[in-house]
Coordinates of C-alpha atoms and ligand atoms in Angstrom, one line a residue:
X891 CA -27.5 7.4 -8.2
X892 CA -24.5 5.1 -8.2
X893 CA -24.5 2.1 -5.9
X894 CA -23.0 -1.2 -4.9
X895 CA -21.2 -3.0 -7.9
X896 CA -21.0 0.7 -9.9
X897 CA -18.7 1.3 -7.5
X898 CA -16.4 -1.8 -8.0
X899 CA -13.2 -0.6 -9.4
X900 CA -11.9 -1.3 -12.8
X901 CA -9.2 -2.2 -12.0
X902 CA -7.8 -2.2 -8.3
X903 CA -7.8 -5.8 -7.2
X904 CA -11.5 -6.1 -5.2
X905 CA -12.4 -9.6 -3.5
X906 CA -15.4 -11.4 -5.7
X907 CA -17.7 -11.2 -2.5
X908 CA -17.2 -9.9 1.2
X909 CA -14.8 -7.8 3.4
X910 CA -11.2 -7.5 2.5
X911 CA -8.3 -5.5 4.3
X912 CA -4.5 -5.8 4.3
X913 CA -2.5 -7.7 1.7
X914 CA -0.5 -10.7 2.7
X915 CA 2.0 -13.0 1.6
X916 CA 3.0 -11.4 -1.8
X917 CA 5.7 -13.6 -3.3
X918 CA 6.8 -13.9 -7.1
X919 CA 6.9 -17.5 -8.2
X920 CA 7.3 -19.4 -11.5
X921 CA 5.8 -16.2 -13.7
X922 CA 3.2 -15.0 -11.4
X923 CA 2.8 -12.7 -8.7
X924 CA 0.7 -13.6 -5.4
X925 CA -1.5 -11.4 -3.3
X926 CA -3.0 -13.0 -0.6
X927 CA -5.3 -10.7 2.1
X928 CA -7.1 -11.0 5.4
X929 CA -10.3 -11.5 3.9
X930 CA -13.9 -12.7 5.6
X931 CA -15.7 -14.6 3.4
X932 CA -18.7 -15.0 4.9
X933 CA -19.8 -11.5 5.8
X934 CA -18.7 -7.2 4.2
X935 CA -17.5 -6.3 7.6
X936 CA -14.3 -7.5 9.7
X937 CA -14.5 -11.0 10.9
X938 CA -13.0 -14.2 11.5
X939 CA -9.8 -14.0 9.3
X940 CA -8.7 -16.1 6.5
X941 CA -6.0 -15.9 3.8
X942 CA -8.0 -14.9 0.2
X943 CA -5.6 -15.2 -2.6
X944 CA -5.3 -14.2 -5.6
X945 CA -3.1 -14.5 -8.7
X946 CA -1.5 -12.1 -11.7
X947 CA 0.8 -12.0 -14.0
X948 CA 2.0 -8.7 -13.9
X949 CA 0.2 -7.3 -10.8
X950 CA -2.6 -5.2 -12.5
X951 CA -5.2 -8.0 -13.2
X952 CA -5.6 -10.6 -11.0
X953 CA -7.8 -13.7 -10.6
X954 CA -9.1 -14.3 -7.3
X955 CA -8.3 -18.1 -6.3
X956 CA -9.8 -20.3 -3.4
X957 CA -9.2 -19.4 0.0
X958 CA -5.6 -20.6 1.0
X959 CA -5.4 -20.0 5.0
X960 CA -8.7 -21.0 6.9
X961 CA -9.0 -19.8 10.8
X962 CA -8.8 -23.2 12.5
X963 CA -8.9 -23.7 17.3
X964 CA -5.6 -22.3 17.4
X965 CA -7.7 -18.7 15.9
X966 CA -7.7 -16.5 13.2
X967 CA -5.1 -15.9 10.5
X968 CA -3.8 -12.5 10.6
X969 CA -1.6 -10.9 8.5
X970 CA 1.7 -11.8 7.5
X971 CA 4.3 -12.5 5.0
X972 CA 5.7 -15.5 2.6
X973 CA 9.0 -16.4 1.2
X974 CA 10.1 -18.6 -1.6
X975 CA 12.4 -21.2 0.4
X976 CA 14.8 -21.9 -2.3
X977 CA 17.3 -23.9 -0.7
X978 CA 14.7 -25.7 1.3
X979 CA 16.2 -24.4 4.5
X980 CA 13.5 -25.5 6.1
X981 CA 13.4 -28.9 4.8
X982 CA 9.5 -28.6 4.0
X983 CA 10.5 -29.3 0.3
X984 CA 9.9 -32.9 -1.3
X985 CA 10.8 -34.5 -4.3
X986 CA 12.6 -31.6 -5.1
X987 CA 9.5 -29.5 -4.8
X988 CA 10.6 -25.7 -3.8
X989 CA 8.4 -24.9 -0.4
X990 CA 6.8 -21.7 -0.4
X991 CA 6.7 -20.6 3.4
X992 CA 4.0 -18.4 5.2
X993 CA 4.6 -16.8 8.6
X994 CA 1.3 -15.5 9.9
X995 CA 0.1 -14.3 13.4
X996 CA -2.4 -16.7 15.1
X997 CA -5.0 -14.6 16.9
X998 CA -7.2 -16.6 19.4
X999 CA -10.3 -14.6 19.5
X1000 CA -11.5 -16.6 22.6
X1001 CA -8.7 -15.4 24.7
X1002 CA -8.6 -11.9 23.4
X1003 CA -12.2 -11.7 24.7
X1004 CA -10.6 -13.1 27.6
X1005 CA -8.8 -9.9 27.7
X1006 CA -6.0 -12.7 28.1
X1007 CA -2.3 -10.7 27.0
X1008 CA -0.7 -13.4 25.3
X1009 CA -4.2 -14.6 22.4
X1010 CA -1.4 -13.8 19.4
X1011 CA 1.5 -16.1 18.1
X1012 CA 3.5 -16.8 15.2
X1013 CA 2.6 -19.7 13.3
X1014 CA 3.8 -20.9 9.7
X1015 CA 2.8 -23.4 6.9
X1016 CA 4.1 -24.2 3.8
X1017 CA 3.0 -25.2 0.1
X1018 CA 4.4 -27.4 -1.8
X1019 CA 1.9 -26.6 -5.4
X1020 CA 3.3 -22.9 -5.8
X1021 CA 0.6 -20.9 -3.2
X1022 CA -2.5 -23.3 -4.0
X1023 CA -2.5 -25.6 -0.9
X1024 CA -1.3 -24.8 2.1
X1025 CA -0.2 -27.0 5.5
X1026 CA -0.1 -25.7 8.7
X1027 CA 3.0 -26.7 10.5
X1028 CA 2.9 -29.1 13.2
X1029 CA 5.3 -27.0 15.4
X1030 CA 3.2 -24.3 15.7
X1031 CA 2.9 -21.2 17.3
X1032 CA 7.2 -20.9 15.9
X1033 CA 7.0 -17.8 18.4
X1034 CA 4.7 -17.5 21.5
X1035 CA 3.4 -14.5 22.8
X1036 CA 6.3 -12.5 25.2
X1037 CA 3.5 -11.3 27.0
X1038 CA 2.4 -8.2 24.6
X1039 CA -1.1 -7.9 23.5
X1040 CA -0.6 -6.7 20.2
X1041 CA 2.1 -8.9 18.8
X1042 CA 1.9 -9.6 15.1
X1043 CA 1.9 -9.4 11.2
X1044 CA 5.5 -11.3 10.6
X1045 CA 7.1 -10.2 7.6
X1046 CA 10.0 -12.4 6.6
X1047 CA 12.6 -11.7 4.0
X1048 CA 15.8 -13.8 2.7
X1049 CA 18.7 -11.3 4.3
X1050 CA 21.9 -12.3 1.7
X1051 CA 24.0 -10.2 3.0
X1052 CA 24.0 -11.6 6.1
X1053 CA 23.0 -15.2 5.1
X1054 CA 19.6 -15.6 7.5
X1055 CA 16.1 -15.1 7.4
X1056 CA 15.1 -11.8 8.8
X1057 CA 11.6 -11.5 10.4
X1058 CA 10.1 -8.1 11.4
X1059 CA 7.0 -7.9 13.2
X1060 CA 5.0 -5.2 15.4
X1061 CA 4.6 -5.2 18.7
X1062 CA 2.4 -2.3 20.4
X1063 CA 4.5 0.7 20.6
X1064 CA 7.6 -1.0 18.9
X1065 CA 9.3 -3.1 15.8
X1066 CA 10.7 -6.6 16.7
X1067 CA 13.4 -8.3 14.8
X1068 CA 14.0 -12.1 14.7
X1069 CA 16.5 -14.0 12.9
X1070 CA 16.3 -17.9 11.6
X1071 CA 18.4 -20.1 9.4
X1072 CA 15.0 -22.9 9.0
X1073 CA 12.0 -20.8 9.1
X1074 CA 11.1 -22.5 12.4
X1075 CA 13.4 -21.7 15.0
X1076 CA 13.4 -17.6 15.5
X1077 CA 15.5 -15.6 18.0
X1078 CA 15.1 -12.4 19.0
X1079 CA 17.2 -10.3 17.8
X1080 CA 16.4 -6.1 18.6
X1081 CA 13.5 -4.2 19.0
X1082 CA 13.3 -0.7 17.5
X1083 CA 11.3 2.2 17.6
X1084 CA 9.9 3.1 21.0
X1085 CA 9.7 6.7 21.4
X1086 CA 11.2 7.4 17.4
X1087 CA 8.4 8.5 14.4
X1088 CA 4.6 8.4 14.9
X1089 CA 2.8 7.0 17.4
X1090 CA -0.6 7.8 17.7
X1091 CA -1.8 4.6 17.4
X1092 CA -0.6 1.0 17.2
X1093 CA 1.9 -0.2 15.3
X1094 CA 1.5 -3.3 12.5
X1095 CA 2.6 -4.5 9.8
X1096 CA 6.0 -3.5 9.4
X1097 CA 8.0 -4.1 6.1
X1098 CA 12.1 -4.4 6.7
X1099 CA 14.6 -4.7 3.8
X1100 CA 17.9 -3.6 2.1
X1101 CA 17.5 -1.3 -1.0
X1102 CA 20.0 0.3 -3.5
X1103 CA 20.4 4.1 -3.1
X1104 CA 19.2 4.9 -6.6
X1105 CA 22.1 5.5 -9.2
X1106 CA 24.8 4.3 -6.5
X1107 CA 26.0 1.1 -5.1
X1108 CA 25.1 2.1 -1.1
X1109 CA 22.6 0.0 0.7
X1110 CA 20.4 1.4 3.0
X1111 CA 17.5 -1.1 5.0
X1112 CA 14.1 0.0 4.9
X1113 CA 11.4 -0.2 7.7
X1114 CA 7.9 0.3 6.7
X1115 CA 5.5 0.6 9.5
X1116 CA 2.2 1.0 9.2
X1117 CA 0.1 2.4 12.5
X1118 CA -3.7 2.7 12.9
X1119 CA -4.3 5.5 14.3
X1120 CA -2.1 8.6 14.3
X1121 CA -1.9 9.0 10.1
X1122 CA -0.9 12.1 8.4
X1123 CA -4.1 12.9 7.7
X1124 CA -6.1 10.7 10.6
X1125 CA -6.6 7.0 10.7
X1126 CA -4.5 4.4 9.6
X1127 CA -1.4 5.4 7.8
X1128 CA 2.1 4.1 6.8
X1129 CA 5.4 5.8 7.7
X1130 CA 8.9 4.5 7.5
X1131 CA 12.5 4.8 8.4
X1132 CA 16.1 4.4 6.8
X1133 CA 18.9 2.9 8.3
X1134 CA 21.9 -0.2 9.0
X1135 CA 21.3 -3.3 9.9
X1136 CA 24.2 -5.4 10.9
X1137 CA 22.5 -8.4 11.2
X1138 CA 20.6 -7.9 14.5
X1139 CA 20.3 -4.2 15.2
X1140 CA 18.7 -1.4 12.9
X1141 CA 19.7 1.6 13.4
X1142 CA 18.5 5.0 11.5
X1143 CA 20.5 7.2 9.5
X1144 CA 21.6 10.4 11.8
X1145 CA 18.8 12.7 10.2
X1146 CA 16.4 10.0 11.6
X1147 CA 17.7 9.8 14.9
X1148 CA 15.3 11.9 17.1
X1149 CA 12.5 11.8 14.5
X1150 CA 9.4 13.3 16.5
X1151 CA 5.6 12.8 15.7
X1152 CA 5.6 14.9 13.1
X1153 CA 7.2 14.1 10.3
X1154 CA 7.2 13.7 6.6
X1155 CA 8.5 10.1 6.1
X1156 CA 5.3 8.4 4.7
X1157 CA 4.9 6.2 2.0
X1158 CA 1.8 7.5 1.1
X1159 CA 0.0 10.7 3.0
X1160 CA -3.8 10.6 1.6
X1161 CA -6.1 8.5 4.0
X1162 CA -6.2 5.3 1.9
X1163 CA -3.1 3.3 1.8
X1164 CA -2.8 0.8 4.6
X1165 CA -0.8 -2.4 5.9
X1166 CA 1.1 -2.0 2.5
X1167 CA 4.2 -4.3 2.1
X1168 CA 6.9 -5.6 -0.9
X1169 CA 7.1 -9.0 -2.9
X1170 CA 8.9 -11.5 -2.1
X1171 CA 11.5 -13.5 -4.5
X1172 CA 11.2 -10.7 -7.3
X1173 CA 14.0 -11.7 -10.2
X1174 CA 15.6 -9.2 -11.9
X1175 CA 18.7 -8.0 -10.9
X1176 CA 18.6 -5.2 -7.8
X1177 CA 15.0 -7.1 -7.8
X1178 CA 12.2 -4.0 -7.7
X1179 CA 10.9 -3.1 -4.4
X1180 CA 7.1 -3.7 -5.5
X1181 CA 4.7 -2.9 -2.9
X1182 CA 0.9 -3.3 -2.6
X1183 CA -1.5 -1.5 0.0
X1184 CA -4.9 -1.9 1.5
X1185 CA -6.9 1.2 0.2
X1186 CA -8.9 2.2 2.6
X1187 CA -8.8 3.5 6.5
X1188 CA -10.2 1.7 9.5
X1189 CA -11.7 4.9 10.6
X1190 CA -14.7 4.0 7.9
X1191 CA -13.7 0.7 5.7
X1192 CA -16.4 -1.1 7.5
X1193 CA -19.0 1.2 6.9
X1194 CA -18.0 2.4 2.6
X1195 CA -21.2 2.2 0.4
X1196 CA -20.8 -1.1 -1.1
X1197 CA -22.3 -4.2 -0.1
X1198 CA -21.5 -7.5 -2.1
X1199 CA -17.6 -6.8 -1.4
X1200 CA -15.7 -4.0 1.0
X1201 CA -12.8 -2.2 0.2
X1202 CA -9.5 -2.5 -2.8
X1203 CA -6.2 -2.6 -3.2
X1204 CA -3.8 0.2 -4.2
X1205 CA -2.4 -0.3 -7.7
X1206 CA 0.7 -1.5 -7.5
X1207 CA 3.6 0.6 -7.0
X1208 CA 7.3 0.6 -7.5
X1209 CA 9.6 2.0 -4.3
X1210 CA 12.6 3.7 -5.2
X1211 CA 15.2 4.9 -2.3
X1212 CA 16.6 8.5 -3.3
X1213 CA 20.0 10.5 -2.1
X1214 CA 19.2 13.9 -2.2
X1215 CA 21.7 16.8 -0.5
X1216 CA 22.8 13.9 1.8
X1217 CA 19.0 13.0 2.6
X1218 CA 17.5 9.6 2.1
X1219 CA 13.9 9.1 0.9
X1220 CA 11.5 6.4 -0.6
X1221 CA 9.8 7.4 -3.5
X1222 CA 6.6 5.7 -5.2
X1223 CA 5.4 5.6 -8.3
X1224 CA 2.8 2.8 -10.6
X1225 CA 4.6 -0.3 -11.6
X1226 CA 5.7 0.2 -15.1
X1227 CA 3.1 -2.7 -16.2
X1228 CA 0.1 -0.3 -15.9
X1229 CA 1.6 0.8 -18.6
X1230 CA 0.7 -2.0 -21.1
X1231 CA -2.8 -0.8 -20.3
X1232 CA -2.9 2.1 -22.2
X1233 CA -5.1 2.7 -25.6
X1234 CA -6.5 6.1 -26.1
X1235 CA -3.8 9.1 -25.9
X1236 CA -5.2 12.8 -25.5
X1237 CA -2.3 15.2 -25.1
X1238 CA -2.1 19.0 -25.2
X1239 CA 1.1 21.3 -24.9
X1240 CA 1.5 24.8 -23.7
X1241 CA -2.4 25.4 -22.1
X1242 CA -2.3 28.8 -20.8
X1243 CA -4.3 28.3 -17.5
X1244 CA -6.4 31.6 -16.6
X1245 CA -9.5 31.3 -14.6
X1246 CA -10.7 27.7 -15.4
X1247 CA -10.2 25.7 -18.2
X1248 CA -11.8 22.3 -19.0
X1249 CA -9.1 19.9 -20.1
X1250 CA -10.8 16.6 -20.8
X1251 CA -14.1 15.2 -21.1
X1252 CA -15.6 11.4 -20.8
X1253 CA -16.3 11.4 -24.5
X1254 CA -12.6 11.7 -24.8
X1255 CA -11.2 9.6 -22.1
X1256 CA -13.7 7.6 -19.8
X1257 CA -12.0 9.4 -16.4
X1258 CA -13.1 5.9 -14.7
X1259 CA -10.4 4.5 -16.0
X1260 CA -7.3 6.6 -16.8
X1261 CA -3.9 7.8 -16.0
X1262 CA -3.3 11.2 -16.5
X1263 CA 0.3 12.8 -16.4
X1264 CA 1.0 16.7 -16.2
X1265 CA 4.1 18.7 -16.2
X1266 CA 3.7 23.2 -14.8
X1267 CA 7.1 24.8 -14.9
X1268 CA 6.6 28.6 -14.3
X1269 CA 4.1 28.0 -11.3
X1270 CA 5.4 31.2 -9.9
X1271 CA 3.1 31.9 -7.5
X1272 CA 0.2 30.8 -8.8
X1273 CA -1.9 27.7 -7.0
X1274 CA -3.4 25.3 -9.4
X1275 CA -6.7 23.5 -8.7
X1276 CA -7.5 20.3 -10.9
X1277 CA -11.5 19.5 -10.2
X1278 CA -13.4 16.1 -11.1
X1279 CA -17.4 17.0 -11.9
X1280 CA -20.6 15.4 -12.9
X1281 CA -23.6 16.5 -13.9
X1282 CA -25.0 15.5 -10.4
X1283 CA -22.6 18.1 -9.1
X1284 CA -20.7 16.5 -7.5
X1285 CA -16.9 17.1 -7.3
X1286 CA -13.5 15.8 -6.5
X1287 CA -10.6 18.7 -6.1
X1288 CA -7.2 18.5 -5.6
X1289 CA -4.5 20.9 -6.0
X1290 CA -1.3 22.8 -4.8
X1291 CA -1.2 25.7 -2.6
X1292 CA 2.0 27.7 -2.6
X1293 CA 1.9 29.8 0.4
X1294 CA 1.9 26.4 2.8
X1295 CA 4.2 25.0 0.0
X1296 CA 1.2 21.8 0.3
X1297 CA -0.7 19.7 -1.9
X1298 CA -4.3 19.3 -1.0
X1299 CA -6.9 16.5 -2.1
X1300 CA -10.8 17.3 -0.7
X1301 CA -13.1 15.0 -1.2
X1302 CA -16.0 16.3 1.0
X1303 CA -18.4 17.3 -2.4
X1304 CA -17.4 13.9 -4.4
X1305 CA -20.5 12.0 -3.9
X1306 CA -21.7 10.0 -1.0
X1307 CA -19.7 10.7 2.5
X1308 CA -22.5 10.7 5.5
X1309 CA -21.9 6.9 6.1
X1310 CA -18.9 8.2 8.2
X1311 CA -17.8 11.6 9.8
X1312 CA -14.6 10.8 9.6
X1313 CA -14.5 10.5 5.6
X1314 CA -14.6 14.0 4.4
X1315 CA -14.3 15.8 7.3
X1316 CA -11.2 17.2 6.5
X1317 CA -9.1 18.1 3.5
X1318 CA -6.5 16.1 3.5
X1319 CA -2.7 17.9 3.1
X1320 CA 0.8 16.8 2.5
X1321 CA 3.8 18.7 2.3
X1322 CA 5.7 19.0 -1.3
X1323 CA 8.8 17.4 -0.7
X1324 CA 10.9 18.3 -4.3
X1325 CA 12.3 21.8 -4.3
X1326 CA 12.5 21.3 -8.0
X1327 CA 10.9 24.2 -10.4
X1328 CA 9.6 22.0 -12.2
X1329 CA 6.4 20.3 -10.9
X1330 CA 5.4 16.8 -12.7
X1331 CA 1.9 15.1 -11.4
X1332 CA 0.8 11.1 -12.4
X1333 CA -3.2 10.8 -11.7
X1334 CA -4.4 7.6 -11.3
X1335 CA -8.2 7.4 -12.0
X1336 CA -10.5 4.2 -11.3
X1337 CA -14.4 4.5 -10.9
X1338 CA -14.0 4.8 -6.7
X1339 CA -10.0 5.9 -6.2
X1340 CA -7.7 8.6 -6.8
X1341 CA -3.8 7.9 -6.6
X1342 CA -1.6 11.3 -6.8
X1343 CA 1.8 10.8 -7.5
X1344 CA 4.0 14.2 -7.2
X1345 CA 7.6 14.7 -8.2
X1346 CA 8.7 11.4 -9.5
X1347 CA 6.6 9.5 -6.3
X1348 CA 8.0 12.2 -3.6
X1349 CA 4.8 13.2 -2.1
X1350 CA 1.8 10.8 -2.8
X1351 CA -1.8 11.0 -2.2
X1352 CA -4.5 8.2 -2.2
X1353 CA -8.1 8.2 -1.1
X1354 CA -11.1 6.8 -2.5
X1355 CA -14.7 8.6 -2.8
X1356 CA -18.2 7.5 -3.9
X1357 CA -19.4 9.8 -6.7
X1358 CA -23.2 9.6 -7.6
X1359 CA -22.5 9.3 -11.3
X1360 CA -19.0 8.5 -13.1
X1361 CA -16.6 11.9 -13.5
X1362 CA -17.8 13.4 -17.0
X1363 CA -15.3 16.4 -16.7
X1364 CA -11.5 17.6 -15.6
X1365 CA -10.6 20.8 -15.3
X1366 CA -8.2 23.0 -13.8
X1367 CA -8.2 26.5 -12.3
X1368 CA -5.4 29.1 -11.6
X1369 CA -6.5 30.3 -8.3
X1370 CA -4.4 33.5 -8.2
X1371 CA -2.5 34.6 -11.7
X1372 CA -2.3 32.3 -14.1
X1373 CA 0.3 29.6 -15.2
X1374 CA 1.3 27.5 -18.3
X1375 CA 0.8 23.7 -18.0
X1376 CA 3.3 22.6 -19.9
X1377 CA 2.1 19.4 -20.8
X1378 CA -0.9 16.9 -20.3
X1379 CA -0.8 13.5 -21.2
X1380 CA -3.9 11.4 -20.7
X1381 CA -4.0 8.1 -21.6
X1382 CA -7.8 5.7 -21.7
X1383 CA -6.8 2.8 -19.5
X1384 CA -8.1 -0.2 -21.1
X1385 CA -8.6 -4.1 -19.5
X1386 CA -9.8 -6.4 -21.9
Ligands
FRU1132 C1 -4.0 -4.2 10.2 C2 -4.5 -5.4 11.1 C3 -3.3 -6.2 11.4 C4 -3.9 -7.5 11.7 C5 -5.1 -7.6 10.7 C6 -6.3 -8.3 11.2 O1 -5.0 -3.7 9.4 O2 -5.1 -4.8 12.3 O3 -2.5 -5.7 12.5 O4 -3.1 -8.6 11.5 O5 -5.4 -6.2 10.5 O6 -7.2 -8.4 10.2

């Protein structure tokens, strides 16, 4: 029976030792990517929060680093954001040393025990050796508390088109937006949000920035905003909006406009993406939208089978914004550097698919470590059902069901699940969002996680599970009829 470090992931960022949750402060710098991440070093459960950082150079492997943001009297480092201050706008820069500039939210646990309204601020600090050191401003909190009790995770981003810092932060039931021209002085702009999307829960960490309509030269602004609870499928979950922003208002697009509770804008609809937001200061051209997420749920991260660390990242993932029939939607898929990861090919073309079929075994591919890529085009009316087994019996199954036009990922036989009810209680849906005939699938296997990307990144699913012995066996089942898959592509995954 698999426990503990057999469960540590091949290759989804894990800290070294203790409890991890959201990502922070991703910025590109000098040829490598940073991922910092609220992280308690002491203990595998939620606790005071510091800043863990690590380091990558092309966001798939990644060297953990010492801690950069200790809690200190003013209270614990939350999440937030960083930006590479260029022009030195906020004159933290010396000897021609480019400042690297955090914004994070202050939490004073005293006062929150308090039950005091105002225990979270906005603080920032600066680095001046590329993420290593960090100094806590002077000035600090840059933004007190208005007098909202949840009030925090700052994400800052260079706005060119409109020559300021932008800062986006959640508070409660709503989205704030600040604008600054040093990093240190903020003004508040708009709020957004009350009443519009999802809100079962609280909102936090929002993500806000412009994006290229793919293949066009319109710009569209992206909110992300992550709340905990009210997910598609329960827990903590991330949805987002498209819309203007002319500087100090956002406004969404008209088919956004009386968005209700239910609706399909998520970034990611299985249970384990959280808190996920973009990298700052990414080069190219049209820079890539390149986004990162916590990987679990708070319904149960505290309590997942593991004990020398708790909880991964997502892999990292590219965010595309699609025009389709006049409707606007982010799409996700792997960043192409997963890519360079590849060794092993299995491929077959034209498997008839009647009853079940076993596709690939772990003498072929070591299903621990793989990405998988499949492509059905006369699914008729067929439902297709892939299935993860091991000689333990246990088994991971997810699959497509025509009639509620719904992809379906059920975890509740995949190993260990009675450290929580709320794990595998249900099976967790979301809607297929392409009409296309053609249905294309990217599986993303680690030893502990599943990542389901459908339709080019149009509907995806992640969740993790606990199996009792690695996956020897895929297969996949017509459920009713039979189809063709048209092609499967399975490639070993291979680090170091
Ligand atoms: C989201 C969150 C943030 C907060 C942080 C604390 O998972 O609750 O809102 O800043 O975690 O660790």
């Amino acid at each position: 029976v698999q426990k503990d470090e057999d469960f540590r992931p091949n290759f989804h960022f894990t800290p070294e030792k203790n409890w991890m949750n959201d990502p922070n402060g991703m910025f590109f710098y000098n040829g490598y990517f940073h991922l910092f991440f609220q992280h308690y070093p002491d203990d595998n459960v939620w606790g005071p929060m510091h800043w863990g950082h690590a380091i990558s150079t092309d966001m798939i492997t990644w060297k953990e680093q010492p801690i950069a943001l200790e809690p200190d009297e003013k209270g614990y480092i939350f999440s937030g954001s960083a930006v590479v201050d260029n022009e030195n706008t906020s004159g933290f820069g010396k000897d021609g040393k480019v400042p690297i500039v955090a914004m994070f939210t202050y939490h004073d646990p005293k006062g929150a025990e308090a039950g005091e309204i105002d225990h979270q601020s906005q603080a920032i600090a600066y680095s001046l050796d590329e993420g290593k050191t960090w100094t806590k401003y002077e000035g600090n909190p840059v933004i007190e508390n208005p007098g909202i009790k949840d009030f925090r995770d700052p994400k800052v981003i260079w706005d060119g088109i409109h020559q300021q810092w932008v800062m986006v932060l959640a508070a409660d039931d709503k989205s704030m937006f600040y604008i600054s021209k040093n990093l240190k002085d903020w003004e508040l702009a708009s709020e957004f949000g009350k009443g519009l999307g999802a809100h079962g829960g609280v909102w936090e960490c929002p993500d806000f920035f412009p994006m290229y309509v793919e293949d066009s030269d319109e710009v569209k602004w992206v909110l992300i905003q992550s709340l905990n609870p009210g997910g598609y499928n329960g827990g903590s979950g991330t949805q987002y909006f498209i819309g203007d922003f002319d500087g100090k208002e956002f406004t969404p697009v008209d088919e956004m406009q009386d968005l209700g509770e239910d609706h399909n804008y998520w970034i990611d609809f299985g249970k384990d993406n959280y808190a996920g937001v973009t990298w700052a200061n990414i080069p190219e051209e049209n820079g890539r939208k390149l986004f990162i997420g916590w990987m679990s749920n708070w319904q149960y991260a505290q309590e997942v089978p593991t004990e020398t660390w708790r909880s991964a990242m997502t892999v990292a993932r590219e965010l595309k914004l699609e025009k389709n029939d006049g409707s606007y939607m982010i799409t996700s898929v792997p960043a192409r550097e997963l890519k360079n990861y590849r060794s092993i090919n299995y491929k077959e073309e034209n498997v008839k698919i009647n009853g079940t079929t076993k596709l690939i075994d772990s003498a072929k591919i070591d299903l621990s470590s793989a990405e998988i890529r499949f492509k059905i085009s006369d699914l008729k009316q067929t439902d297709y059902k892939f299935s993860l087994s091991n000689s333990q019996g246990d088994e991971l199954v997810f699959g497509y069901d025509h009639a509620e036009k719904e992809f379906y990922l059920d975890r509740s036989k995949a190993g260990q699940t009675g450290f929580s009810e709320d794990f595998a209680n249900k099976i967790s849906t979301a809607p297929r969002i392409s009409d296309a005939g053609d249905l294309t699938g990217i599986i993303i296997l680690d030893k502990t996680s599943v990542e389901l990307f459908f339709d080019d990144g149009k509907t995806v699913m992640t969740e993790i599970f606990f199996p009792n012995y690695p996956w020897e066996q895929l297969s996949v089942s017509a459920e009713n009829g039979e189809f063709t898959l048209d092609q499967i592509d399975a490639y070993q995954l291979k680090f170091k």
